[in-house]
């Protein structure tokens, strides 16, 4: 049986394998992909933009995949203080170190952006003009963006949802469609460098497509996609 010494049972669960027994095929495919992607993502800097109340597994799962693929991930947050607090479904979770305060963050110093979900997190971000502009800057420069669950909510305020095909937590579909997006109920949707998924159960598919799009780098069609002025607050 093939075994990954760096992976515990929780890691197997994140990638869609519910027990170590019988995991050889799935794990082999993952390890082969990780080895390939490590070269492709080596040195790429990925910003993870969050506020208090982000869904914890939607940060830790994708971040682990990015780190193992060779990327340099940094948590960017507007919170006052050095730590930002996650949420685990219906209760508060762990605290995470903020690597770069939002006031000091520059989108041009990163190669890609990850937007975890959670209800409170994007609702706070979309009310923050600096956070909205930070998100918008990645689209303006054609850089890939991955957003999961409630994460795509901020795209509306950034003025980048119109004309895009995406998915999200189902309760956002009316808002996204009203903003001009094409919404579909799929585990992962990729559109010109924008990767979206619906919920934590979609993380394995989300991670695979995120790694692929982040490895490709800038997408001219991301920059050229129909956009509107960011909403002012």
mmCIF file of C-alpha atoms in Angstrom:
data_model
loop_
_atom_site.group_PDB
_atom_site.id
_atom_site.type_symbol
_atom_site.label_atom_id
_atom_site.label_comp_id
_atom_site.label_asym_id
_atom_site.label_seq_id
_atom_site.Cartn_x
_atom_site.Cartn_y
_atom_site.Cartn_z
ATOM 1 C CA UNK A 1 0.000 0.000 0.000
ATOM 2 C CA UNK A 2 1.287 3.441 -0.899
ATOM 3 C CA UNK A 3 1.464 5.750 2.114
ATOM 4 C CA UNK A 4 2.301 9.412 2.415
ATOM 5 C CA UNK A 5 4.284 10.087 5.607
ATOM 6 C CA UNK A 6 3.228 13.747 5.565
ATOM 7 C CA UNK A 7 -0.493 12.946 5.445
ATOM 8 C CA UNK A 8 -2.670 12.076 8.443
ATOM 9 C CA UNK A 9 -6.221 10.777 8.197
ATOM 10 C CA UNK A 10 -7.619 14.319 8.147
ATOM 11 C CA UNK A 11 -5.528 15.076 5.065
ATOM 12 C CA UNK A 12 -6.953 12.038 3.310
ATOM 13 C CA UNK A 13 -10.460 13.235 4.157
ATOM 14 C CA UNK A 14 -9.762 16.691 2.730
ATOM 15 C CA UNK A 15 -8.846 15.152 -0.596
ATOM 16 C CA UNK A 16 -11.961 12.995 -0.697
ATOM 17 C CA UNK A 17 -10.543 9.754 0.754
ATOM 18 C CA UNK A 18 -12.505 8.748 3.828
ATOM 19 C CA UNK A 19 -10.145 5.980 5.039
ATOM 20 C CA UNK A 20 -6.527 5.037 4.484
ATOM 21 C CA UNK A 21 -7.513 1.508 3.385
ATOM 22 C CA UNK A 22 -8.098 1.412 -0.338
ATOM 23 C CA UNK A 23 -6.638 4.900 -0.857
ATOM 24 C CA UNK A 24 -3.675 3.866 -3.035
ATOM 25 C CA UNK A 25 -5.126 4.874 -6.394
ATOM 26 C CA UNK A 26 -6.467 8.230 -5.243
ATOM 27 C CA UNK A 27 -3.331 9.042 -3.277
ATOM 28 C CA UNK A 28 -1.018 8.045 -6.133
ATOM 29 C CA UNK A 29 -2.861 10.408 -8.473
ATOM 30 C CA UNK A 30 -2.664 13.203 -5.922
ATOM 31 C CA UNK A 31 1.044 12.707 -5.231
ATOM 32 C CA UNK A 32 1.868 12.585 -8.924
ATOM 33 C CA UNK A 33 -0.063 15.799 -9.483
ATOM 34 C CA UNK A 34 1.558 17.462 -6.469
ATOM 35 C CA UNK A 35 5.030 16.577 -7.689
ATOM 36 C CA UNK A 36 4.237 18.102 -11.076
ATOM 37 C CA UNK A 37 2.551 21.186 -9.660
ATOM 38 C CA UNK A 38 5.397 21.835 -7.192
ATOM 39 C CA UNK A 39 7.563 22.825 -10.118
ATOM 40 C CA UNK A 40 4.823 24.896 -11.690
ATOM 41 C CA UNK A 41 3.906 26.815 -8.501
ATOM 42 C CA UNK A 42 7.390 27.117 -7.048
ATOM 43 C CA UNK A 43 7.928 30.726 -6.025
ATOM 44 C CA UNK A 44 4.388 31.900 -6.811
ATOM 45 C CA UNK A 45 2.914 34.108 -4.090
ATOM 46 C CA UNK A 46 -0.738 33.601 -3.229
ATOM 47 C CA UNK A 47 -2.744 36.048 -1.110
ATOM 48 C CA UNK A 48 -5.495 34.588 1.074
ATOM 49 C CA UNK A 49 -7.880 37.434 1.901
ATOM 50 C CA UNK A 50 -10.024 36.868 5.006
ATOM 51 C CA UNK A 51 -11.853 38.613 7.819
ATOM 52 C CA UNK A 52 -12.961 37.122 11.138
ATOM 53 C CA UNK A 53 -15.551 34.409 10.557
ATOM 54 C CA UNK A 54 -14.101 32.687 7.489
ATOM 55 C CA UNK A 55 -14.970 29.000 7.106
ATOM 56 C CA UNK A 56 -11.809 27.419 8.502
ATOM 57 C CA UNK A 57 -11.556 24.332 6.277
ATOM 58 C CA UNK A 58 -11.964 26.552 3.200
ATOM 59 C CA UNK A 59 -8.704 28.219 4.166
ATOM 60 C CA UNK A 60 -6.739 25.273 5.560
ATOM 61 C CA UNK A 61 -7.613 22.758 2.819
ATOM 62 C CA UNK A 62 -6.735 24.931 -0.197
ATOM 63 C CA UNK A 63 -3.765 26.458 1.630
ATOM 64 C CA UNK A 64 -2.313 23.023 2.324
ATOM 65 C CA UNK A 65 -2.673 22.099 -1.351
ATOM 66 C CA UNK A 66 -0.963 25.325 -2.422
ATOM 67 C CA UNK A 67 1.873 24.965 0.083
ATOM 68 C CA UNK A 68 2.510 21.368 -0.942
ATOM 69 C CA UNK A 69 2.574 22.469 -4.571
ATOM 70 C CA UNK A 70 5.386 24.918 -3.832
ATOM 71 C CA UNK A 71 3.466 28.189 -3.539
ATOM 72 C CA UNK A 72 4.135 30.828 -0.893
ATOM 73 C CA UNK A 73 0.813 31.573 0.793
ATOM 74 C CA UNK A 74 0.178 34.616 2.955
ATOM 75 C CA UNK A 75 -2.927 35.562 4.912
ATOM 76 C CA UNK A 76 -3.997 39.139 4.201
ATOM 77 C CA UNK A 77 -6.589 40.667 6.505
ATOM 78 C CA UNK A 78 -8.023 44.031 7.580
ATOM 79 C CA UNK A 79 -8.508 42.844 11.190
ATOM 80 C CA UNK A 80 -6.963 44.966 13.899
ATOM 81 C CA UNK A 81 -4.353 42.809 15.572
ATOM 82 C CA UNK A 82 -2.051 40.007 14.525
ATOM 83 C CA UNK A 83 -4.563 37.162 14.286
ATOM 84 C CA UNK A 84 -7.761 36.417 12.385
ATOM 85 C CA UNK A 85 -10.326 33.910 13.661
ATOM 86 C CA UNK A 86 -11.934 31.112 11.698
ATOM 87 C CA UNK A 87 -15.381 29.565 11.988
ATOM 88 C CA UNK A 88 -16.125 25.852 12.004
ATOM 89 C CA UNK A 89 -19.631 25.390 10.625
ATOM 90 C CA UNK A 90 -21.642 26.714 13.594
ATOM 91 C CA UNK A 91 -18.992 27.690 16.145
ATOM 92 C CA UNK A 92 -15.808 29.703 16.384
ATOM 93 C CA UNK A 93 -12.645 27.923 15.301
ATOM 94 C CA UNK A 94 -8.926 28.591 15.525
ATOM 95 C CA UNK A 95 -6.906 31.773 15.223
ATOM 96 C CA UNK A 96 -4.407 32.253 12.412
ATOM 97 C CA UNK A 97 -1.491 34.630 12.124
ATOM 98 C CA UNK A 98 -2.003 37.524 9.720
ATOM 99 C CA UNK A 99 1.023 37.644 7.436
ATOM 100 C CA UNK A 100 0.237 40.976 5.772
ATOM 101 C CA UNK A 101 -2.208 43.599 7.108
ATOM 102 C CA UNK A 102 -4.524 44.735 4.322
ATOM 103 C CA UNK A 103 -3.304 48.325 4.696
ATOM 104 C CA UNK A 104 0.189 47.136 3.717
ATOM 105 C CA UNK A 105 -0.826 44.605 1.052
ATOM 106 C CA UNK A 106 -0.173 45.274 -2.625
ATOM 107 C CA UNK A 107 -1.874 43.118 -5.227
ATOM 108 C CA UNK A 108 1.073 43.554 -7.591
ATOM 109 C CA UNK A 109 3.250 41.634 -5.109
ATOM 110 C CA UNK A 110 1.103 38.500 -5.491
ATOM 111 C CA UNK A 111 0.499 36.089 -8.366
ATOM 112 C CA UNK A 112 -2.961 34.834 -7.374
ATOM 113 C CA UNK A 113 -5.779 35.310 -4.867
ATOM 114 C CA UNK A 114 -7.744 32.827 -2.725
ATOM 115 C CA UNK A 115 -11.106 33.851 -1.223
ATOM 116 C CA UNK A 116 -12.434 31.401 1.404
ATOM 117 C CA UNK A 117 -16.088 31.554 2.380
ATOM 118 C CA UNK A 118 -18.050 31.680 5.597
ATOM 119 C CA UNK A 119 -20.999 34.037 5.959
ATOM 120 C CA UNK A 120 -19.430 36.710 8.190
ATOM 121 C CA UNK A 121 -16.105 36.856 6.365
ATOM 122 C CA UNK A 122 -17.194 38.034 2.880
ATOM 123 C CA UNK A 123 -19.977 40.156 4.328
ATOM 124 C CA UNK A 124 -17.327 42.164 6.208
ATOM 125 C CA UNK A 125 -14.917 42.240 3.264
ATOM 126 C CA UNK A 126 -17.483 43.561 0.800
ATOM 127 C CA UNK A 127 -18.158 46.494 3.128
ATOM 128 C CA UNK A 128 -14.459 47.378 3.190
ATOM 129 C CA UNK A 129 -13.406 49.565 0.214
ATOM 130 C CA UNK A 130 -9.747 48.559 0.536
ATOM 131 C CA UNK A 131 -10.646 44.868 0.489
ATOM 132 C CA UNK A 132 -12.906 45.346 -2.534
ATOM 133 C CA UNK A 133 -10.186 47.238 -4.406
ATOM 134 C CA UNK A 134 -7.617 44.586 -3.491
ATOM 135 C CA UNK A 135 -9.843 41.928 -5.081
ATOM 136 C CA UNK A 136 -10.540 44.104 -8.116
ATOM 137 C CA UNK A 137 -6.816 44.610 -8.715
ATOM 138 C CA UNK A 138 -6.277 40.903 -9.413
ATOM 139 C CA UNK A 139 -8.900 40.972 -12.146
ATOM 140 C CA UNK A 140 -7.567 44.217 -13.611
ATOM 141 C CA UNK A 141 -4.131 42.612 -13.991
ATOM 142 C CA UNK A 142 -5.420 39.275 -15.321
ATOM 143 C CA UNK A 143 -4.282 37.241 -12.320
ATOM 144 C CA UNK A 144 -6.109 34.020 -11.349
ATOM 145 C CA UNK A 145 -8.609 34.065 -8.486
ATOM 146 C CA UNK A 146 -10.205 31.151 -6.613
ATOM 147 C CA UNK A 147 -13.299 31.666 -4.444
ATOM 148 C CA UNK A 148 -15.369 29.077 -2.603
ATOM 149 C CA UNK A 149 -18.760 28.968 -0.883
ATOM 150 C CA UNK A 150 -19.690 32.556 0.122
ATOM 151 C CA UNK A 151 -16.350 33.851 -1.172
ATOM 152 C CA UNK A 152 -17.764 34.943 -4.574
ATOM 153 C CA UNK A 153 -20.007 37.448 -2.774
ATOM 154 C CA UNK A 154 -17.168 39.982 -2.744
ATOM 155 C CA UNK A 155 -16.880 39.738 -6.536
ATOM 156 C CA UNK A 156 -20.193 41.574 -6.863
ATOM 157 C CA UNK A 157 -18.926 44.620 -4.979
ATOM 158 C CA UNK A 158 -15.642 44.481 -6.892
ATOM 159 C CA UNK A 159 -17.652 44.864 -10.115
ATOM 160 C CA UNK A 160 -16.243 41.694 -11.706
ATOM 161 C CA UNK A 161 -19.212 39.305 -11.631
ATOM 162 C CA UNK A 162 -20.993 40.462 -14.792
ATOM 163 C CA UNK A 163 -20.497 38.130 -17.735
ATOM 164 C CA UNK A 164 -18.712 35.463 -15.662
ATOM 165 C CA UNK A 165 -19.698 31.817 -15.318
ATOM 166 C CA UNK A 166 -19.381 30.711 -11.701
ATOM 167 C CA UNK A 167 -20.875 28.830 -8.785
ATOM 168 C CA UNK A 168 -21.163 29.467 -5.043
ATOM 169 C CA UNK A 169 -23.125 28.546 -1.960
ATOM 170 C CA UNK A 170 -26.702 28.288 -3.331
ATOM 171 C CA UNK A 171 -28.076 31.223 -1.325
ATOM 172 C CA UNK A 172 -25.841 33.589 -3.329
ATOM 173 C CA UNK A 173 -27.161 32.597 -6.738
ATOM 174 C CA UNK A 174 -29.828 35.318 -6.936
ATOM 175 C CA UNK A 175 -27.337 38.030 -5.963
ATOM 176 C CA UNK A 176 -24.789 36.801 -8.500
ATOM 177 C CA UNK A 177 -27.341 36.480 -11.291
ATOM 178 C CA UNK A 178 -28.686 39.955 -10.528
ATOM 179 C CA UNK A 179 -25.101 41.168 -10.852
ATOM 180 C CA UNK A 180 -24.964 39.696 -14.365
ATOM 181 C CA UNK A 181 -23.194 36.393 -13.687
ATOM 182 C CA UNK A 182 -24.119 33.012 -15.117
ATOM 183 C CA UNK A 183 -24.600 30.758 -12.072
ATOM 184 C CA UNK A 184 -24.653 26.958 -12.166
ATOM 185 C CA UNK A 185 -24.859 24.231 -9.535
ATOM 186 C CA UNK A 186 -21.541 22.417 -10.076
ATOM 187 C CA UNK A 187 -18.769 21.309 -7.719
ATOM 188 C CA UNK A 188 -16.264 23.518 -9.530
ATOM 189 C CA UNK A 189 -16.486 26.065 -12.349
ATOM 190 C CA UNK A 190 -13.499 27.579 -14.146
ATOM 191 C CA UNK A 191 -13.893 30.662 -16.310
ATOM 192 C CA UNK A 192 -10.892 32.567 -17.711
ATOM 193 C CA UNK A 193 -8.780 32.232 -14.566
ATOM 194 C CA UNK A 194 -11.681 32.473 -12.093
ATOM 195 C CA UNK A 195 -12.259 29.232 -10.139
ATOM 196 C CA UNK A 196 -15.341 28.842 -7.917
ATOM 197 C CA UNK A 197 -16.920 26.068 -5.860
ATOM 198 C CA UNK A 198 -20.010 25.688 -3.692
ATOM 199 C CA UNK A 199 -19.044 24.227 -0.299
ATOM 200 C CA UNK A 200 -16.413 22.369 1.766
ATOM 201 C CA UNK A 201 -17.348 19.025 0.190
ATOM 202 C CA UNK A 202 -16.148 20.440 -3.143
ATOM 203 C CA UNK A 203 -12.631 21.197 -1.851
ATOM 204 C CA UNK A 204 -10.911 18.262 -3.639
ATOM 205 C CA UNK A 205 -12.235 19.390 -7.039
ATOM 206 C CA UNK A 206 -11.697 23.044 -6.127
ATOM 207 C CA UNK A 207 -8.057 22.394 -5.213
ATOM 208 C CA UNK A 208 -7.310 20.527 -8.436
ATOM 209 C CA UNK A 209 -8.681 23.289 -10.644
ATOM 210 C CA UNK A 210 -7.178 26.049 -8.498
ATOM 211 C CA UNK A 211 -3.689 24.525 -8.811
ATOM 212 C CA UNK A 212 -4.133 24.224 -12.561
ATOM 213 C CA UNK A 213 -5.256 27.816 -13.058
ATOM 214 C CA UNK A 214 -2.700 29.278 -10.657
ATOM 215 C CA UNK A 215 0.054 27.373 -12.471
ATOM 216 C CA UNK A 216 -1.038 28.873 -15.795
ATOM 217 C CA UNK A 217 -0.591 32.365 -14.380
ATOM 218 C CA UNK A 218 -2.067 35.476 -15.928
ATOM 219 C CA UNK A 219 -5.126 35.134 -18.132
ATOM 220 C CA UNK A 220 -5.638 37.885 -20.674
ATOM 221 C CA UNK A 221 -9.307 36.909 -20.877
ATOM 222 C CA UNK A 222 -9.598 37.517 -17.118
ATOM 223 C CA UNK A 223 -8.544 41.116 -17.716
ATOM 224 C CA UNK A 224 -10.762 41.478 -20.769
ATOM 225 C CA UNK A 225 -13.871 39.978 -19.187
ATOM 226 C CA UNK A 226 -16.774 42.392 -18.824
ATOM 227 C CA UNK A 227 -16.407 44.471 -15.677
ATOM 228 C CA UNK A 228 -18.195 47.302 -13.935
ATOM 229 C CA UNK A 229 -16.949 49.984 -11.557
ATOM 230 C CA UNK A 230 -16.523 48.681 -8.015
ATOM 231 C CA UNK A 231 -19.417 49.598 -5.736
ATOM 232 C CA UNK A 232 -18.717 52.526 -3.457
ATOM 233 C CA UNK A 233 -19.562 52.441 0.231
#
